[in-house]
Amino acid sequence: MHTLIVGASLGGLRTAQALRGRGWTDKITLLGAEPWPPYDRTPLSKEVLLGKRSPEQLGLVPAPVLKELDLELLLGTSAAGLVPASRSILLRDGRRVGYDALVIATGSVPRSLPGTENLTGLRVLRTMEDALAIKARLVAGTSVAVIGGGFVGAEVAAAARETGAAVTVLSPGPAMMLRVLGPALGEHMTAVHRKHGVRIHTGASVVGVVGKDRVEALTLSDGSRIPADLAVVGIGAVPCTDWLKDSGLRLRDGVVCDERLRAVGAENIYAVGDVARWRNPRYGELVRVEHWTNAGEQARVVAANIAGEPAVHDAVPYVWSDQFGVRLQIAGRVGADDDVHYVLGGPGTEKFVALAGRGGRLNAVVARGEVREFLRYRGLLAGNGAWPADAVQR
């Protein structure tokens, strides 16, 4: 039985590892668009920008371990189409590759500002090449504008500030990281960034880029102009599903899957990582999660199902972020209308543990620093999810 994995990043490689870990000896092909072996993207917006890790240190597994997996590696090429009827995919170089089981692990691609593709000094951050290009411009005194106040934008802003750059974040919402932190905790982290010297424009909308060949400034909707030697665009990402548009698969901000991560209405096709939108039994709805931990957890579920051992993916979402030398951790999902209770620290403190929930239900645990207490409440969240009796607002 031939398993073809399209996408050689974290989710794809972990699926191959999980299959081999189950004693799977059949052929596995790992297809990747980038020319180098699977590497970890998580440090790109952190350690790589700060010069703490080099490209050579980003491999997800050492070369000998990768060789032991006995994979057919097709790197530097990408999928152009899927034909489920013939169980094959079409590559951009014209070749066809067949499969018995297909795992879609093509991840997501960052949104960009239209019409700015050829401007020097304006970058997105997704690949190793992106990170190295940004790092080369991060020196003390450089004016850096970060477009977007989400996770990537916050991490880039923190790393740039640590290099001594003058950093301005242009956040479309009233606070940073709203989608994952909600209003109250988003404002908390916005205050942390301001404390570290990051200038933040909330409610900011970029309407123009000044510069002929290279970026010089950004124009906002209120008419103001933000000088920039470097502008980093962090306005979200979209699942990489263009190559699937004529496949007949159900696409809705990702590949729609059931609780076992099987593509709905398809046979022997699975999705893993950023590209998967699956029915999570824990929440009773379709969700898509763009986090490192999620990709690894999903890989194990997909491998189990391919191996004939039915499994569902119902894990509590978890993500972390290193900003200004302190780790921010989030387990669960913070709702926009959730009540927020601090069990350690409080609004404005550098380190804290906060719970988010509503109606006696614990929905999320958020901590900056304070690892031990985070783990305690994360365990409660993974259990019955009831609001802990000793958690009082303060």
mmCIF file with all atom_site columns, C-alpha atoms in Angstrom, residues 175-280:
data_model
loop_
_atom_site.group_PDB
_atom_site.id
_atom_site.type_symbol
_atom_site.label_atom_id
_atom_site.label_alt_id
_atom_site.label_comp_id
_atom_site.label_asym_id
_atom_site.label_entity_id
_atom_site.label_seq_id
_atom_site.pdbx_PDB_ins_code
_atom_site.Cartn_x
_atom_site.Cartn_y
_atom_site.Cartn_z
_atom_site.occupancy
_atom_site.B_iso_or_equiv
_atom_site.pdbx_formal_charge
_atom_site.auth_seq_id
_atom_site.auth_comp_id
_atom_site.auth_asym_id
_atom_site.auth_atom_id
_atom_site.pdbx_PDB_model_num
ATOM 1   C CA . ALA A 1 175 ? -5.763  45.229 20.520 1.00 0.00 ? 175 ALA A CA 1
ATOM 2   C CA . MET A 1 176 ? -3.141  42.713 19.453 1.00 0.00 ? 176 MET A CA 1
ATOM 3   C CA . MET A 1 177 ? -3.747  38.970 19.107 1.00 0.00 ? 177 MET A CA 1
ATOM 4   C CA . LEU A 1 178 ? -7.506  39.377 19.459 1.00 0.00 ? 178 LEU A CA 1
ATOM 5   C CA . ARG A 1 179 ? -8.376  36.177 17.604 1.00 0.00 ? 179 ARG A CA 1
ATOM 6   C CA . VAL A 1 180 ? -6.592  33.914 20.089 1.00 0.00 ? 180 VAL A CA 1
ATOM 7   C CA . LEU A 1 181 ? -6.652  36.023 23.275 1.00 0.00 ? 181 LEU A CA 1
ATOM 8   C CA . GLY A 1 182 ? -9.966  37.865 23.180 1.00 0.00 ? 182 GLY A CA 1
ATOM 9   C CA . PRO A 1 183 ? -10.363 41.559 24.086 1.00 0.00 ? 183 PRO A CA 1
ATOM 10  C CA . ALA A 1 184 ? -9.172  41.649 27.711 1.00 0.00 ? 184 ALA A CA 1
ATOM 11  C CA . LEU A 1 185 ? -6.062  39.502 27.316 1.00 0.00 ? 185 LEU A CA 1
ATOM 12  C CA . GLY A 1 186 ? -5.340  41.042 23.929 1.00 0.00 ? 186 GLY A CA 1
ATOM 13  C CA . GLU A 1 187 ? -5.218  44.440 25.605 1.00 0.00 ? 187 GLU A CA 1
ATOM 14  C CA . HIS A 1 188 ? -2.967  42.956 28.297 1.00 0.00 ? 188 HIS A CA 1
ATOM 15  C CA . MET A 1 189 ? -0.409  41.803 25.726 1.00 0.00 ? 189 MET A CA 1
ATOM 16  C CA . THR A 1 190 ? -0.743  45.090 23.852 1.00 0.00 ? 190 THR A CA 1
ATOM 17  C CA . ALA A 1 191 ? 0.313   46.834 27.066 1.00 0.00 ? 191 ALA A CA 1
ATOM 18  C CA . VAL A 1 192 ? 3.286   44.463 27.401 1.00 0.00 ? 192 VAL A CA 1
ATOM 19  C CA . HIS A 1 193 ? 4.464   45.415 23.919 1.00 0.00 ? 193 HIS A CA 1
ATOM 20  C CA . ARG A 1 194 ? 4.088   49.111 24.639 1.00 0.00 ? 194 ARG A CA 1
ATOM 21  C CA . LYS A 1 195 ? 6.066   48.665 27.841 1.00 0.00 ? 195 LYS A CA 1
ATOM 22  C CA . HIS A 1 196 ? 8.914   47.263 25.735 1.00 0.00 ? 196 HIS A CA 1
ATOM 23  C CA . GLY A 1 197 ? 8.911   50.250 23.413 1.00 0.00 ? 197 GLY A CA 1
ATOM 24  C CA . VAL A 1 198 ? 6.730   49.025 20.562 1.00 0.00 ? 198 VAL A CA 1
ATOM 25  C CA . ARG A 1 199 ? 4.562   51.761 19.069 1.00 0.00 ? 199 ARG A CA 1
ATOM 26  C CA . ILE A 1 200 ? 1.106   50.420 18.314 1.00 0.00 ? 200 ILE A CA 1
ATOM 27  C CA . HIS A 1 201 ? -1.568  51.939 16.101 1.00 0.00 ? 201 HIS A CA 1
ATOM 28  C CA . THR A 1 202 ? -4.871  50.175 16.760 1.00 0.00 ? 202 THR A CA 1
ATOM 29  C CA . GLY A 1 203 ? -7.727  50.388 14.301 1.00 0.00 ? 203 GLY A CA 1
ATOM 30  C CA . ALA A 1 204 ? -5.102  51.025 11.625 1.00 0.00 ? 204 ALA A CA 1
ATOM 31  C CA . SER A 1 205 ? -5.713  50.260 7.977  1.00 0.00 ? 205 SER A CA 1
ATOM 32  C CA . VAL A 1 206 ? -2.916  50.454 5.401  1.00 0.00 ? 206 VAL A CA 1
ATOM 33  C CA . VAL A 1 207 ? -4.142  52.062 2.179  1.00 0.00 ? 207 VAL A CA 1
ATOM 34  C CA . GLY A 1 208 ? -0.857  52.645 0.382  1.00 0.00 ? 208 GLY A CA 1
ATOM 35  C CA . VAL A 1 209 ? 2.841   51.901 0.237  1.00 0.00 ? 209 VAL A CA 1
ATOM 36  C CA . VAL A 1 210 ? 5.266   54.734 -0.497 1.00 0.00 ? 210 VAL A CA 1
ATOM 37  C CA . GLY A 1 211 ? 8.311   53.798 -2.559 1.00 0.00 ? 211 GLY A CA 1
ATOM 38  C CA . LYS A 1 212 ? 9.159   53.020 -6.155 1.00 0.00 ? 212 LYS A CA 1
ATOM 39  C CA . ASP A 1 213 ? 11.612  50.128 -5.878 1.00 0.00 ? 213 ASP A CA 1
ATOM 40  C CA . ARG A 1 214 ? 11.804  49.766 -2.111 1.00 0.00 ? 214 ARG A CA 1
ATOM 41  C CA . VAL A 1 215 ? 9.417   50.510 0.724  1.00 0.00 ? 215 VAL A CA 1
ATOM 42  C CA . GLU A 1 216 ? 9.887   53.925 2.330  1.00 0.00 ? 216 GLU A CA 1
ATOM 43  C CA . ALA A 1 217 ? 6.664   54.454 4.259  1.00 0.00 ? 217 ALA A CA 1
ATOM 44  C CA . LEU A 1 218 ? 3.101   53.233 4.714  1.00 0.00 ? 218 LEU A CA 1
ATOM 45  C CA . THR A 1 219 ? 0.040   55.410 4.342  1.00 0.00 ? 219 THR A CA 1
ATOM 46  C CA . LEU A 1 220 ? -2.878  54.792 6.700  1.00 0.00 ? 220 LEU A CA 1
ATOM 47  C CA . SER A 1 221 ? -6.578  55.368 6.182  1.00 0.00 ? 221 SER A CA 1
ATOM 48  C CA . ASP A 1 222 ? -6.500  58.392 8.488  1.00 0.00 ? 222 ASP A CA 1
ATOM 49  C CA . GLY A 1 223 ? -3.941  60.052 6.225  1.00 0.00 ? 223 GLY A CA 1
ATOM 50  C CA . SER A 1 224 ? -0.955  59.526 8.495  1.00 0.00 ? 224 SER A CA 1
ATOM 51  C CA . ARG A 1 225 ? 2.329   58.153 7.200  1.00 0.00 ? 225 ARG A CA 1
ATOM 52  C CA . ILE A 1 226 ? 4.542   55.605 8.978  1.00 0.00 ? 226 ILE A CA 1
ATOM 53  C CA . PRO A 1 227 ? 8.230   55.597 7.885  1.00 0.00 ? 227 PRO A CA 1
ATOM 54  C CA . ALA A 1 228 ? 9.594   52.113 7.250  1.00 0.00 ? 228 ALA A CA 1
ATOM 55  C CA . ASP A 1 229 ? 12.937  50.736 6.110  1.00 0.00 ? 229 ASP A CA 1
ATOM 56  C CA . LEU A 1 230 ? 11.337  47.308 6.468  1.00 0.00 ? 230 LEU A CA 1
ATOM 57  C CA . ALA A 1 231 ? 7.675   46.337 6.448  1.00 0.00 ? 231 ALA A CA 1
ATOM 58  C CA . VAL A 1 232 ? 6.566   42.842 7.469  1.00 0.00 ? 232 VAL A CA 1
ATOM 59  C CA . VAL A 1 233 ? 3.062   41.755 6.488  1.00 0.00 ? 233 VAL A CA 1
ATOM 60  C CA . GLY A 1 234 ? 1.339   39.541 9.065  1.00 0.00 ? 234 GLY A CA 1
ATOM 61  C CA . ILE A 1 235 ? -2.328  39.725 8.115  1.00 0.00 ? 235 ILE A CA 1
ATOM 62  C CA . GLY A 1 236 ? -3.145  36.047 8.373  1.00 0.00 ? 236 GLY A CA 1
ATOM 63  C CA . ALA A 1 237 ? -2.867  33.043 6.105  1.00 0.00 ? 237 ALA A CA 1
ATOM 64  C CA . VAL A 1 238 ? -5.117  31.002 3.861  1.00 0.00 ? 238 VAL A CA 1
ATOM 65  C CA . PRO A 1 239 ? -5.056  27.201 3.469  1.00 0.00 ? 239 PRO A CA 1
ATOM 66  C CA . CYS A 1 240 ? -3.092  26.030 0.464  1.00 0.00 ? 240 CYS A CA 1
ATOM 67  C CA . THR A 1 241 ? -5.948  24.412 -1.464 1.00 0.00 ? 241 THR A CA 1
ATOM 68  C CA . ASP A 1 242 ? -5.749  26.036 -4.919 1.00 0.00 ? 242 ASP A CA 1
ATOM 69  C CA . TRP A 1 243 ? -4.389  22.808 -6.377 1.00 0.00 ? 243 TRP A CA 1
ATOM 70  C CA . LEU A 1 244 ? -7.530  21.010 -5.142 1.00 0.00 ? 244 LEU A CA 1
ATOM 71  C CA . LYS A 1 245 ? -10.156 23.294 -6.720 1.00 0.00 ? 245 LYS A CA 1
ATOM 72  C CA . ASP A 1 246 ? -11.085 20.787 -9.471 1.00 0.00 ? 246 ASP A CA 1
ATOM 73  C CA . SER A 1 247 ? -10.704 17.673 -7.302 1.00 0.00 ? 247 SER A CA 1
ATOM 74  C CA . GLY A 1 248 ? -14.282 17.398 -6.095 1.00 0.00 ? 248 GLY A CA 1
ATOM 75  C CA . LEU A 1 249 ? -13.190 17.634 -2.467 1.00 0.00 ? 249 LEU A CA 1
ATOM 76  C CA . ARG A 1 250 ? -15.267 19.822 -0.179 1.00 0.00 ? 250 ARG A CA 1
ATOM 77  C CA . LEU A 1 251 ? -13.282 23.019 0.432  1.00 0.00 ? 251 LEU A CA 1
ATOM 78  C CA . ARG A 1 252 ? -14.289 25.620 2.995  1.00 0.00 ? 252 ARG A CA 1
ATOM 79  C CA . ASP A 1 253 ? -11.350 27.550 4.340  1.00 0.00 ? 253 ASP A CA 1
ATOM 80  C CA . GLY A 1 254 ? -9.474  24.270 4.218  1.00 0.00 ? 254 GLY A CA 1
ATOM 81  C CA . VAL A 1 255 ? -10.241 20.656 3.352  1.00 0.00 ? 255 VAL A CA 1
ATOM 82  C CA . VAL A 1 256 ? -13.449 19.676 5.149  1.00 0.00 ? 256 VAL A CA 1
ATOM 83  C CA . CYS A 1 257 ? -12.890 16.487 7.146  1.00 0.00 ? 257 CYS A CA 1
ATOM 84  C CA . ASP A 1 258 ? -14.743 14.326 9.621  1.00 0.00 ? 258 ASP A CA 1
ATOM 85  C CA . GLU A 1 259 ? -13.591 13.699 13.192 1.00 0.00 ? 259 GLU A CA 1
ATOM 86  C CA . ARG A 1 260 ? -11.069 11.136 11.922 1.00 0.00 ? 260 ARG A CA 1
ATOM 87  C CA . LEU A 1 261 ? -9.518  13.743 9.588  1.00 0.00 ? 261 LEU A CA 1
ATOM 88  C CA . ARG A 1 262 ? -10.826 11.946 6.507  1.00 0.00 ? 262 ARG A CA 1
ATOM 89  C CA . ALA A 1 263 ? -11.830 14.242 3.656  1.00 0.00 ? 263 ALA A CA 1
ATOM 90  C CA . VAL A 1 264 ? -15.629 14.268 3.556  1.00 0.00 ? 264 VAL A CA 1
ATOM 91  C CA . GLY A 1 265 ? -16.993 12.314 0.616  1.00 0.00 ? 265 GLY A CA 1
ATOM 92  C CA . ALA A 1 266 ? -13.616 10.932 -0.432 1.00 0.00 ? 266 ALA A CA 1
ATOM 93  C CA . GLU A 1 267 ? -12.004 7.541  -0.044 1.00 0.00 ? 267 GLU A CA 1
ATOM 94  C CA . ASN A 1 268 ? -8.580  7.131  1.568  1.00 0.00 ? 268 ASN A CA 1
ATOM 95  C CA . ILE A 1 269 ? -7.862  10.867 1.588  1.00 0.00 ? 269 ILE A CA 1
ATOM 96  C CA . TYR A 1 270 ? -6.887  12.657 4.812  1.00 0.00 ? 270 TYR A CA 1
ATOM 97  C CA . ALA A 1 271 ? -5.787  16.160 5.755  1.00 0.00 ? 271 ALA A CA 1
ATOM 98  C CA . VAL A 1 272 ? -3.452  17.272 8.510  1.00 0.00 ? 272 VAL A CA 1
ATOM 99  C CA . GLY A 1 273 ? -2.196  20.603 9.862  1.00 0.00 ? 273 GLY A CA 1
ATOM 100 C CA . ASP A 1 274 ? -3.158  24.113 8.751  1.00 0.00 ? 274 ASP A CA 1
ATOM 101 C CA . VAL A 1 275 ? -5.033  22.844 5.714  1.00 0.00 ? 275 VAL A CA 1
ATOM 102 C CA . ALA A 1 276 ? -7.465  20.613 7.655  1.00 0.00 ? 276 ALA A CA 1
ATOM 103 C CA . ARG A 1 277 ? -10.909 21.836 8.738  1.00 0.00 ? 277 ARG A CA 1
ATOM 104 C CA . TRP A 1 278 ? -12.359 18.986 10.740 1.00 0.00 ? 278 TRP A CA 1
ATOM 105 C CA . ARG A 1 279 ? -15.322 18.274 12.950 1.00 0.00 ? 279 ARG A CA 1
ATOM 106 C CA . ASN A 1 280 ? -13.937 18.418 16.462 1.00 0.00 ? 280 ASN A CA 1
#
